[in-house]
Coordinates of C-alpha atoms and ligand atoms in Angstrom, one line a residue:
X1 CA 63.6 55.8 191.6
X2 CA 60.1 57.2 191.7
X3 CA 59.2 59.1 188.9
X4 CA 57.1 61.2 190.7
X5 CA 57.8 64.6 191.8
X6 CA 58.9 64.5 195.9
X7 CA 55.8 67.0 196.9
X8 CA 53.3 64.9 195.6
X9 CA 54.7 61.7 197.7
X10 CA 55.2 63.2 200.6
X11 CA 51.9 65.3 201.4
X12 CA 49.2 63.3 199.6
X13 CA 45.7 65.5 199.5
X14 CA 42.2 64.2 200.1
X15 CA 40.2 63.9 197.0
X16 CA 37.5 66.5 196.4
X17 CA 34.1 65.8 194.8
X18 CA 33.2 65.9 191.3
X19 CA 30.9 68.6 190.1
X20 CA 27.3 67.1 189.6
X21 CA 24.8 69.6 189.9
X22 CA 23.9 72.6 188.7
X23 CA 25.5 75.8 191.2
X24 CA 25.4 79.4 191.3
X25 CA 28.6 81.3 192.8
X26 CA 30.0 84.9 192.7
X27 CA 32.9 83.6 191.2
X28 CA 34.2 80.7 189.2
X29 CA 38.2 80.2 189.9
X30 CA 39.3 77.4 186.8
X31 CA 42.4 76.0 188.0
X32 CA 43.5 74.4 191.2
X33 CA 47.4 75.2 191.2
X34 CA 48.8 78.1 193.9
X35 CA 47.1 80.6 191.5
X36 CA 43.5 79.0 191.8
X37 CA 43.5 77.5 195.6
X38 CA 45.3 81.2 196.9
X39 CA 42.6 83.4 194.6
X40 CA 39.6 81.3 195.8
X41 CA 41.1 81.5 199.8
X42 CA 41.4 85.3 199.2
X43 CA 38.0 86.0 197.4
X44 CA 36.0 83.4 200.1
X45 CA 37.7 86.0 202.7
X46 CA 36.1 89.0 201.2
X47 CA 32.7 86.9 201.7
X48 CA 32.1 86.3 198.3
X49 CA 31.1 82.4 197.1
X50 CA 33.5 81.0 194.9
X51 CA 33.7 77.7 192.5
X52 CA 37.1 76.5 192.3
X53 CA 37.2 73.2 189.6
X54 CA 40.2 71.7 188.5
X55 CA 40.5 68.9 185.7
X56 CA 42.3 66.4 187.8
X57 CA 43.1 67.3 191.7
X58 CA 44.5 69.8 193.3
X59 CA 47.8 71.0 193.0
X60 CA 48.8 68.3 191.2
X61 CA 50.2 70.1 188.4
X62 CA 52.8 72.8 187.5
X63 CA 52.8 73.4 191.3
X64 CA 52.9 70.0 192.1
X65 CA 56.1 69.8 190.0
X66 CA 58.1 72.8 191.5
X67 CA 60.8 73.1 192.9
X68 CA 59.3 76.2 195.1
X69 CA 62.0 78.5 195.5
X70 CA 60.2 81.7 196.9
X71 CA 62.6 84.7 195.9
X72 CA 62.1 87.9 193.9
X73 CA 65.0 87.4 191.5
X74 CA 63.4 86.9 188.1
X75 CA 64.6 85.0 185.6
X76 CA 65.4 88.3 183.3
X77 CA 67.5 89.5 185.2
X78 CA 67.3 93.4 187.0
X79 CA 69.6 95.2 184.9
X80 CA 68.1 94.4 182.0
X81 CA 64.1 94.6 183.1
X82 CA 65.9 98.1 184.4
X83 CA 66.8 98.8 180.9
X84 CA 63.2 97.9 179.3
X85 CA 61.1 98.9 181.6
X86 CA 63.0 101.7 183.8
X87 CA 64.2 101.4 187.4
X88 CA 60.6 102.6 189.0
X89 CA 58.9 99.4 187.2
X90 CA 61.9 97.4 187.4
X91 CA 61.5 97.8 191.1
X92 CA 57.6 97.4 191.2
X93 CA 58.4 93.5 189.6
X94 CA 60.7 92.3 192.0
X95 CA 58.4 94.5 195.0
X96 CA 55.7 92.1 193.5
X97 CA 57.7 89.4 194.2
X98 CA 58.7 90.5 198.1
X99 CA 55.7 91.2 199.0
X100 CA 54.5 87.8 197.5
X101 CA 56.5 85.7 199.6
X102 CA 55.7 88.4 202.4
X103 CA 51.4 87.3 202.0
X104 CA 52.7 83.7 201.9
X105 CA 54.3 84.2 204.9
X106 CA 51.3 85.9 206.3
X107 CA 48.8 83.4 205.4
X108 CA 51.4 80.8 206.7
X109 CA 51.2 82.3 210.3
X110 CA 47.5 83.4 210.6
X111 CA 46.3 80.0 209.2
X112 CA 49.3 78.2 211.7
X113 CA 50.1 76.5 208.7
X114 CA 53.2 73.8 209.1
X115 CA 54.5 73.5 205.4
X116 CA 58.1 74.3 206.6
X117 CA 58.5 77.8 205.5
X118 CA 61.7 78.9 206.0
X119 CA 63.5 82.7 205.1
X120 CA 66.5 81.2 203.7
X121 CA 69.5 83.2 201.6
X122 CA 69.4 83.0 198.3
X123 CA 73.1 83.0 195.6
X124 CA 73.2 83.4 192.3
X125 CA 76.4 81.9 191.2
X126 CA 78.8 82.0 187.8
X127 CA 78.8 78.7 186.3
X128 CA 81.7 76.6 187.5
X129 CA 82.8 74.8 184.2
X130 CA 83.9 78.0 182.4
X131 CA 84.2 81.0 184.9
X132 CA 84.3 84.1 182.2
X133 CA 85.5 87.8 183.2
X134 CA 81.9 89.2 181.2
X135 CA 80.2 86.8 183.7
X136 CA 81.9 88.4 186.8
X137 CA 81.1 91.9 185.6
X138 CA 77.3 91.1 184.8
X139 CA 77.2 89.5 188.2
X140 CA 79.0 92.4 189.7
X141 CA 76.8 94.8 187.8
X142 CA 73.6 92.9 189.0
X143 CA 74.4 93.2 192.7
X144 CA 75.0 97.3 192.0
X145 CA 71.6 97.8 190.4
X146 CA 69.9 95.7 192.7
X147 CA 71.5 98.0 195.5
X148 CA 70.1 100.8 194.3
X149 CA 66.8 100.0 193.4
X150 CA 66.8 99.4 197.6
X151 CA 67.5 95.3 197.3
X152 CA 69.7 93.8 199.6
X153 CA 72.6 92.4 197.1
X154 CA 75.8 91.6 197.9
X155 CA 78.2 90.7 195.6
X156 CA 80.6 87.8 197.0
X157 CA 84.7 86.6 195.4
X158 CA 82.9 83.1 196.5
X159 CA 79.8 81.8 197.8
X160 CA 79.2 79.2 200.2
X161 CA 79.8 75.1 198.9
X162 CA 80.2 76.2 195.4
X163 CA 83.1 78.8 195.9
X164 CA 82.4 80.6 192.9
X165 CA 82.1 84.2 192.5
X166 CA 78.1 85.2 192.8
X167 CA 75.7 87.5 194.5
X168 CA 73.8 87.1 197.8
X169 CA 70.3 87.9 198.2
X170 CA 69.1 87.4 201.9
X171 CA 65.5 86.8 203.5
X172 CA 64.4 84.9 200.3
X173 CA 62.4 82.0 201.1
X174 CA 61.3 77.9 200.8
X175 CA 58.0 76.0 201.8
X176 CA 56.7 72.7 200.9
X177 CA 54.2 73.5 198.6
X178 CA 51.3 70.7 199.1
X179 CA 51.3 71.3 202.9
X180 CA 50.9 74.7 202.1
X181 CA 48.3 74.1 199.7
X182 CA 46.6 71.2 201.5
X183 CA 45.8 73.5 204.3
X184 CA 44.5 76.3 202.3
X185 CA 42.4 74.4 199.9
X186 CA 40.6 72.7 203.0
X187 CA 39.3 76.1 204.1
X188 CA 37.5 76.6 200.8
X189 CA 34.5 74.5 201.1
X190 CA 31.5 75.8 203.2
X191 CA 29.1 78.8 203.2
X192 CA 28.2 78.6 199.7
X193 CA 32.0 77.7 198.3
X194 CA 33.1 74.2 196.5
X195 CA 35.7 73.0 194.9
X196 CA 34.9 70.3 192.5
X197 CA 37.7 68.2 190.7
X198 CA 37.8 65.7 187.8
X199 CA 35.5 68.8 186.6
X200 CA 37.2 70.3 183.7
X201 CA 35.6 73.4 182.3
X202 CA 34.7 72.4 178.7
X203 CA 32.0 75.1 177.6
X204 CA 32.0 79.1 178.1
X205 CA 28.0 80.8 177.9
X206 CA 29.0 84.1 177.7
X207 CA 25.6 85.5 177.6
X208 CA 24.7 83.6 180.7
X209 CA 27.8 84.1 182.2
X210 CA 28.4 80.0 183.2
X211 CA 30.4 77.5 182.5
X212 CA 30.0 74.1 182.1
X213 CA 31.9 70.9 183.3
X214 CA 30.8 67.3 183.9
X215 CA 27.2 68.2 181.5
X216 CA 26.3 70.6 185.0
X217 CA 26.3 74.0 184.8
X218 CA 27.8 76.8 187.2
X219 CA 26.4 80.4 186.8
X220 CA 28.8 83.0 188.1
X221 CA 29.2 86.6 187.8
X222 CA 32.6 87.0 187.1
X223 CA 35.7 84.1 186.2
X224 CA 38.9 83.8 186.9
X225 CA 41.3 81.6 184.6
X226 CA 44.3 80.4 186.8
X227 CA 45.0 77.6 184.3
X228 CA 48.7 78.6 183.7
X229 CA 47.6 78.5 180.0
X230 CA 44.6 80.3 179.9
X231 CA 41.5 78.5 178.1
X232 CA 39.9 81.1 175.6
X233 CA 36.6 81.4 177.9
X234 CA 34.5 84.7 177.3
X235 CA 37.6 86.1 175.6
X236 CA 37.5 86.8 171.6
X237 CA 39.4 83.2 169.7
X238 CA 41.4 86.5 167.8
X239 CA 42.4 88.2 171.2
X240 CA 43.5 84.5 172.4
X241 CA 45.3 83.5 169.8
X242 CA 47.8 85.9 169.9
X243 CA 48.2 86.0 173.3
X244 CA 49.1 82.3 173.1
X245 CA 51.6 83.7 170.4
X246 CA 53.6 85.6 173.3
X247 CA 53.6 82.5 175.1
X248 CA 56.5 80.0 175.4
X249 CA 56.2 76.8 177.1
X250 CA 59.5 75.3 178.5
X251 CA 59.8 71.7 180.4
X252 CA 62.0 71.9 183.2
X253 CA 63.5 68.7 184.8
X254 CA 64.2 68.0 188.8
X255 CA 65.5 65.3 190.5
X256 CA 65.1 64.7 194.6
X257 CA 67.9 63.2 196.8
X258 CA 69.5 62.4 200.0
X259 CA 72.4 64.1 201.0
X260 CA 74.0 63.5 204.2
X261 CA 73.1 66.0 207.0
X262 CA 74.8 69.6 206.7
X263 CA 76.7 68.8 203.3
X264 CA 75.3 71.8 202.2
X265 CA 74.0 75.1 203.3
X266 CA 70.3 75.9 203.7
X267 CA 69.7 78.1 201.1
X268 CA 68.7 78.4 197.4
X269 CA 70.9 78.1 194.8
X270 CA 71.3 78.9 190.8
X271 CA 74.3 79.6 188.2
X272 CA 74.7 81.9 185.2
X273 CA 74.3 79.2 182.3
X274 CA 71.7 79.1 180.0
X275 CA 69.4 77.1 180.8
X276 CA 70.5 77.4 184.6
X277 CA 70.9 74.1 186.9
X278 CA 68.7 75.2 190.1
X279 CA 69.1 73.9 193.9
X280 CA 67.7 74.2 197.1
X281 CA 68.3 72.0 200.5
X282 CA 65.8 70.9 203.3
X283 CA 67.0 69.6 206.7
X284 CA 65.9 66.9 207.5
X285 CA 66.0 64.5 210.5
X286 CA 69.5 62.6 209.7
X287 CA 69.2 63.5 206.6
X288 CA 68.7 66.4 203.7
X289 CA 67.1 66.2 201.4
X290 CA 68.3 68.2 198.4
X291 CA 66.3 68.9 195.0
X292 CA 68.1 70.0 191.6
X293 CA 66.5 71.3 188.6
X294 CA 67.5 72.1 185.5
X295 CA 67.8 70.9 181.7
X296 CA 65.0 73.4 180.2
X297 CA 64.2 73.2 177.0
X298 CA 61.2 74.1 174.9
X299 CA 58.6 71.3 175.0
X300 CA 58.0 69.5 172.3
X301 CA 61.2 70.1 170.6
X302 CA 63.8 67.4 172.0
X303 CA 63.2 64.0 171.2
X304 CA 65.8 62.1 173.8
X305 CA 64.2 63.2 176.6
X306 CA 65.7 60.9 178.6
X307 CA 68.6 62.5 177.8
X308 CA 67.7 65.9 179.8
X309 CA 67.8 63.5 183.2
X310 CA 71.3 61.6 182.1
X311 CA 72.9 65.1 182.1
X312 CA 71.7 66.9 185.2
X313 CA 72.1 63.7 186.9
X314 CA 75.5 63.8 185.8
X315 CA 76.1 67.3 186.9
X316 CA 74.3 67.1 190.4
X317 CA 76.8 63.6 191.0
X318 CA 79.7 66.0 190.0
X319 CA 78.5 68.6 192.6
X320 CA 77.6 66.3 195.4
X321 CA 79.1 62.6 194.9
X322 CA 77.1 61.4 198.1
X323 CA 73.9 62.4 196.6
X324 CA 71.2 59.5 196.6
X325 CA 68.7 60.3 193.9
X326 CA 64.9 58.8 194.2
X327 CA 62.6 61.0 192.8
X328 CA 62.6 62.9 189.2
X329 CA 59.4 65.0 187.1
X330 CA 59.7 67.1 185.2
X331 CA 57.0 70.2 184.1
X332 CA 56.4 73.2 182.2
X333 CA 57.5 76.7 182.7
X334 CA 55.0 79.6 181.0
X335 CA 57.7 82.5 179.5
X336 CA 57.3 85.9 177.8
X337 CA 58.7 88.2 174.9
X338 CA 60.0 90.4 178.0
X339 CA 60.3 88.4 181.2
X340 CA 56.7 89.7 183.4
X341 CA 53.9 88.0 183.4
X342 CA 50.4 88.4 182.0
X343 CA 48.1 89.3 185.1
X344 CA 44.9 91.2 184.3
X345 CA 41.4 91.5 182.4
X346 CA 41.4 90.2 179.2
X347 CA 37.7 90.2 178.4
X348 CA 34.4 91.6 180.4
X349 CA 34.3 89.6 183.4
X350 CA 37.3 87.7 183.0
X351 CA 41.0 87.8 184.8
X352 CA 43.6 85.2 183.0
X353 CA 47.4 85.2 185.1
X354 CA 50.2 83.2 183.1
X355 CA 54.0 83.6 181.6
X356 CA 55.4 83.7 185.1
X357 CA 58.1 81.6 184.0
X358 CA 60.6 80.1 186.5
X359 CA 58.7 82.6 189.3
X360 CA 55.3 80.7 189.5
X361 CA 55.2 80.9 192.7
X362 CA 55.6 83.7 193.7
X363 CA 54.1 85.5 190.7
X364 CA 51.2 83.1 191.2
X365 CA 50.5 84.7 194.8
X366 CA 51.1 88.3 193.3
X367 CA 48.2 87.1 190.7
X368 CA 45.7 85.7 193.3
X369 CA 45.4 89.1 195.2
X370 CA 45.3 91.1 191.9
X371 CA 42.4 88.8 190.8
X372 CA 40.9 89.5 194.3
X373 CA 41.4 93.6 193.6
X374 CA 39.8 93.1 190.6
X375 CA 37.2 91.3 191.6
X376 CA 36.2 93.9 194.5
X377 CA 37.1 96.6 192.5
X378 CA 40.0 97.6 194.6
X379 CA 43.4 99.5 193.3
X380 CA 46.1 97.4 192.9
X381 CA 49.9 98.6 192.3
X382 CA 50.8 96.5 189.5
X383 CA 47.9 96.4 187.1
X384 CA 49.4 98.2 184.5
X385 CA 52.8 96.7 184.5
X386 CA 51.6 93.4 184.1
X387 CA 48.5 94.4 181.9
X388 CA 47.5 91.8 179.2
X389 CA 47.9 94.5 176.8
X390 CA 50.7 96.3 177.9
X391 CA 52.8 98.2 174.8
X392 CA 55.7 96.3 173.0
X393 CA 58.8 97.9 175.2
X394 CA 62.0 98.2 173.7
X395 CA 63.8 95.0 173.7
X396 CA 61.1 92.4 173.4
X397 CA 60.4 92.6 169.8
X398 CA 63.7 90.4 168.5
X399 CA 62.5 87.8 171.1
X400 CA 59.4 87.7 170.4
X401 CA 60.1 86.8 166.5
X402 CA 62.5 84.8 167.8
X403 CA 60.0 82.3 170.1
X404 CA 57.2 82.7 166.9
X405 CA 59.5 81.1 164.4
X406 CA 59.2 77.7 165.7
X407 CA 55.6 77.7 164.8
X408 CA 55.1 77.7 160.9
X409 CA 59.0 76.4 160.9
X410 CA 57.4 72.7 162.8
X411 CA 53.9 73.0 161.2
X412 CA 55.9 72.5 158.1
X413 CA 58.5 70.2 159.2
X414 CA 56.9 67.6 161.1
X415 CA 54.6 67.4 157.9
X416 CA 56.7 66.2 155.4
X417 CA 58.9 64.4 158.0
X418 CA 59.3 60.7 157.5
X419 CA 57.3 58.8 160.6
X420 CA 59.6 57.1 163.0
X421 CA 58.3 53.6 161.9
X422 CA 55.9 52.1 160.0
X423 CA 55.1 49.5 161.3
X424 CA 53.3 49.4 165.0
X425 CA 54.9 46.0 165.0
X426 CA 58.3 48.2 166.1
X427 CA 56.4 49.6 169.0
X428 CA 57.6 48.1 172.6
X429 CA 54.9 48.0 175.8
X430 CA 54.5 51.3 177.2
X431 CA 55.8 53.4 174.7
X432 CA 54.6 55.9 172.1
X433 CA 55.7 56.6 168.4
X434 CA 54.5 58.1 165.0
X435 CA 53.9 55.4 163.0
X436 CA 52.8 55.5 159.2
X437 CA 54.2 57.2 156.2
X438 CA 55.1 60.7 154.9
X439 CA 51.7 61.3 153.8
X440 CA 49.5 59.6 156.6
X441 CA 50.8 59.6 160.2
X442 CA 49.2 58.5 163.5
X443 CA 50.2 59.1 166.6
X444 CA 50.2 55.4 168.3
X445 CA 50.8 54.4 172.1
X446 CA 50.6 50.6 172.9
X447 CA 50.1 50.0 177.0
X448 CA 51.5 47.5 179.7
X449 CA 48.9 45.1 178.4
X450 CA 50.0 45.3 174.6
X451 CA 46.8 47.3 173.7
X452 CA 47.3 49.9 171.0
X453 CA 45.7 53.7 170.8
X454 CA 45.8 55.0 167.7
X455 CA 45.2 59.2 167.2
X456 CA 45.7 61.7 164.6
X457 CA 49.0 63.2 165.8
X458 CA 47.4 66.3 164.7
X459 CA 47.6 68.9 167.7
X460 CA 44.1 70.3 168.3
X461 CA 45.4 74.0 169.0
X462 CA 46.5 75.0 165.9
X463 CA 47.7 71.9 163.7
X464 CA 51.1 71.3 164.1
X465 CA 52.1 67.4 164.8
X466 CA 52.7 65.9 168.2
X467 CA 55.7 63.8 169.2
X468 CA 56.3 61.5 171.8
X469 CA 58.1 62.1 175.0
X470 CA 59.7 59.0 176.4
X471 CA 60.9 61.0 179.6
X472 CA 57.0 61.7 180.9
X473 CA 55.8 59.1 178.7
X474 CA 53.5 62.2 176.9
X475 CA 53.0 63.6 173.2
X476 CA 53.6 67.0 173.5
X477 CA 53.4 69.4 170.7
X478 CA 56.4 71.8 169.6
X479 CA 54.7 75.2 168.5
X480 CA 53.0 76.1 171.4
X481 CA 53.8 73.3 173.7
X482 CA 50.1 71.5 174.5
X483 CA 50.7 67.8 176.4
X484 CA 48.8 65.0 175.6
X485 CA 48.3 62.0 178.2
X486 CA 49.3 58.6 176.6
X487 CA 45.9 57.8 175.7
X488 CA 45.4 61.6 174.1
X489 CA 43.5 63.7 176.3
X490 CA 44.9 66.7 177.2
X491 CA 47.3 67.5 180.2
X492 CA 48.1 71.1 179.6
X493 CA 47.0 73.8 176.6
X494 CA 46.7 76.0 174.8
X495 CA 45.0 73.3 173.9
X496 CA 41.4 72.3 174.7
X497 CA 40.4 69.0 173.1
X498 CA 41.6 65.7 173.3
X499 CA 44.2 63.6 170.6
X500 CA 41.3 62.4 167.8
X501 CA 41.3 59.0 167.9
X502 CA 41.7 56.6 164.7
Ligands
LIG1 C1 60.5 71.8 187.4 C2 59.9 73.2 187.8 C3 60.5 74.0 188.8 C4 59.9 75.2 189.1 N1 60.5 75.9 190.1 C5 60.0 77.1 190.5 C6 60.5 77.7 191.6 O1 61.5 77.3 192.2 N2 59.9 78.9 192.1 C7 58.8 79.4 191.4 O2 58.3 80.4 191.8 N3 58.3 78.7 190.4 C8 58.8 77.6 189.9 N4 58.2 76.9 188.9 C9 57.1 77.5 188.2 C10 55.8 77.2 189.0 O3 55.8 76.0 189.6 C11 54.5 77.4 188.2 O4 54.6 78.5 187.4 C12 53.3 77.5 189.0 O5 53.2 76.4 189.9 C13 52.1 77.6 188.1 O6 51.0 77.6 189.0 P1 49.5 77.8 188.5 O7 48.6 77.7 189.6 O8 49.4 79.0 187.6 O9 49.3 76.6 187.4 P2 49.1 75.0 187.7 O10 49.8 74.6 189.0 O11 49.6 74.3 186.4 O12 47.6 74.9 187.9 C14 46.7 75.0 186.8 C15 45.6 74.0 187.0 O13 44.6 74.3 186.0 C16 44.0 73.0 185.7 N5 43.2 73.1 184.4 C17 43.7 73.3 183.2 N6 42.7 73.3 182.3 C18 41.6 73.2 183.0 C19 40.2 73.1 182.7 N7 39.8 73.2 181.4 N8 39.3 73.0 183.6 C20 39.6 72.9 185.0 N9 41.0 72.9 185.3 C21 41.9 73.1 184.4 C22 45.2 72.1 185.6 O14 44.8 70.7 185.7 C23 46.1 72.6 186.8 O15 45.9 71.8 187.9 C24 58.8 75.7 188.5 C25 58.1 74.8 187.6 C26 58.7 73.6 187.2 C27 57.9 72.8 186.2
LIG2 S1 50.2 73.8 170.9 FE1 49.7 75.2 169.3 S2 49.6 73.9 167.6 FE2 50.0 72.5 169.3

């Protein structure tokens, strides 16, 4: 089994060239995921000149590591955005969504892109270990509300394969998101446009308005931060910091597999549990190919990560005993106190999008033409709904507390835990572990060849300690969820700077 996600095999991208001189563009785009490629493609098309650079290649992250469902059903579900928000914005967040896959769609037939986009239905499904009456009614509830806000919902006694009572949402959608991206991110370059990778923004000049990466500068006029976690950039450290505060990082774990053709229905699939187990199916040619998600939990906080596979393995076997598994990832989902993203201006000049949670995709096409509004000054529908800065709402505030605790309860924890060993004489090949005692702990990692890199496991966002995760093979931090690569630098923030090494 390849421990890869199935996107990434299957559609590998050309490499892009490094940044290595100095460059002056309308716009600097940090981020090469479906937010970053989709804002550059949209601002290049209003004949502006964009810079689009991206730490390691292009979509080789988060939306390398989907699962690309392309639906408007949020994770919080409609009754209750109804209830916090009101019907009329309740509406506008899963519009945003629609009309998301609708642009998708758009781009997919004016560019004759072939990244198998398909309008599929979509069921949202009770969970079939304990069927409850309360889960019925919410479900049954769900399908009214969305009716009336002028969804097409339709609540079913039993959907198709699973036979469970659920709701149908039709002309929802799938793609393969690295043909999709592959195509778009090729129309970038050209008429004073780049994009540079293994160029990793790593100084802001707010004065001068530039950024720098690989010791080159680029001068822009305005930046756009589509780094799922925004970097701080020309914002305030205050402003940032508590925005990363509202911000909960989840890893979500998938697994790819063969089924045999027409086992189950082309469609998209998810129960009621929480976390909920997540499916969708691709025909194939004499096969399908199926991919199942599920397991989230916040990262940094579970130490058998292993574990996470064993059990949605074990549930995806129960659902489909002909399933033939070869590829698992796993990757992080961005959540909020009150389920909508963060898509806006949060300093002069700068546009950050994150906290779509499990909507990325689709949120992360509704953020590429808001930052292409905002960047030609055009009116956009849903600027104030998902403002940075948008008022506490009723609702939000108990989860809010509620996602904060973790972070002084870990800083302190970890701290006086004991280290796992204290010896690195106990560490196997290829495998990390906190090593030391109570009072001094490094984080240690010893490679395939038996050499040993030794950091502080002090996280370098805000000082909490890192652990190691034997599923990615990563150290990832628990209060605000930064990843560290085996040999420390970072894979995803808040934050910025490398594991110090010892
Ligand atoms: C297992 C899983 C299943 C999911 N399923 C779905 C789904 O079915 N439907 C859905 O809509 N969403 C889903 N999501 C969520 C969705 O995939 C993500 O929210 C979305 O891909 C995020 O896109 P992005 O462009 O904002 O971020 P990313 O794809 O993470 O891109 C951000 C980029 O910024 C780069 N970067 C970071 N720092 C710097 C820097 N300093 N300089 C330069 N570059 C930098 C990173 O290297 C990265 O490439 C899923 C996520 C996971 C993990
Ligand atoms: S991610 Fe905030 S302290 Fe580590």
């Amino acid at each position: 089994m390849r421990n890869v996600p199935f996107w990434i095999d299957s559609a590998p991208i050309k490499r892009f060239p490094r940044l290595e001189r100095n460059v002056n563009v309308d716009i600097v785009v940090v981020g090469a995921g479906i937010t970053g490629i989709t804002a550059a493609h949209l601002l290049k098309e209003t004949g502006l000149t964009v810079a689009l650079i991206e730490r390691e290649h292009v979509a080789s992250m988060d939306t390398g590591h989907t699962t690309a469902h392309l639906t408007c059903i949020t994770d919080v579900e409609l009754q209750e955005l109804a209830r916090n928000f009101g019907d009329d914005h309740a509406q506008a967040a899963w519009d945003a969504g629609a009309a998301a896959i609708d642009g998708i769609q758009k781009i997919v037939q004016n560019e004759q892109i072939e990244c198998e986009f398909t309008r599929v239905p979509a069921y949202v499904h009770v969970c079939g270990d304990s069927v409850s009456q309360k889960e019925i009614s919410r479900l049954k509830k769900e399908a009214s509300v969305g009716a009336k806000l002028g969804f097409d919902a339709t609540y079913l006694e039993s959907v198709p394969y699973f036979n469970l009572p659920g709701v149908r949402y039709p002309n929802q959608a799938k793609f393969h998101p690295r043909k999709y991206l592959r195509a778009l991110a090729g129309k970038i370059p050209g008429n004073g446009s780049h994009i540079f990778e293994k160029s990793a923004a790593s100084k802001f000049d707010a004065k001068k308005r530039r950024v720098k990466a690989n010791r080159n500068w680029i001068n822009f006029d305005r930046v756009i931060m589509a780094t799922n976690n925004p970097l701080i950039g020309l914002a305030h450290i205050s402003a940032a910091t508590l925005l990363q505060t509202k911000l909960s990082l989840y890893t979500s774990y998938a697994f790819g597999a063969h089924v045999p053709s027409g086992t189950v229905p082309e469609a998209l699939f998810w129960d009621t549990r929480d976390p909920y187990d997540y499916l969708r199916l691709d025909r194939c040619c004499g096969f399908d190919y199926l991919i199942y998600g599920g397991e989230d939990h916040k990262t940094g906080q579970k130490n058998q990560t292993e574990k996470a596979y064993a059990r949605l393995r074990a549930r995806l076997k129960k659902i489909i005993l002909k399933a033939r598994v070869d590829h698992c990832w796993s990757g992080q989902v961005i959540c909020t106190p009150d389920g909508l993203p963060y898509i806006g201006e949060n300093a002069e000049r700068q546009f950050i999008a994150t906290g779509y949670c499990g909507n990325g995709i689709t949120f992360g096409m509704v953020a590429a033409i808001m930052a292409r509004d905002w960047a030609t000054k055009r009116k956009n529908p849903w600027s104030d709904l998902f403002a940075v800065d948008r008022k506490k709402i009723k609702g939000a505030t108990w989860n809010y507390l509620r996602e904060n605790k973790d972070y002084p309860y870990y800083m302190i924890k970890d701290r006086i835990a004991r280290p796992e060993a204290q010896s690195v004489r106990q560490l196997k090949r290829d495998d990390g572990m906190i090593i030391g005692s109570r009072r001094k702990k490094f984080a240690v990692f010893r490679d395939q060849n038996g050499k040993l890199c030794k950091f502080s496991p002090v996280c370098t966002h805000l000082g909490c300690l890192v652990r190691w995760n034997p599923a990615e093979s990563t150290w990832d931090c628990p209060c605000h969820g930064s990843r560290f690569k085996p040999t420390g630098e970072v894979i995803a923030g808040p934050a910025e700077e490398a594991l110090r090494p010892i």
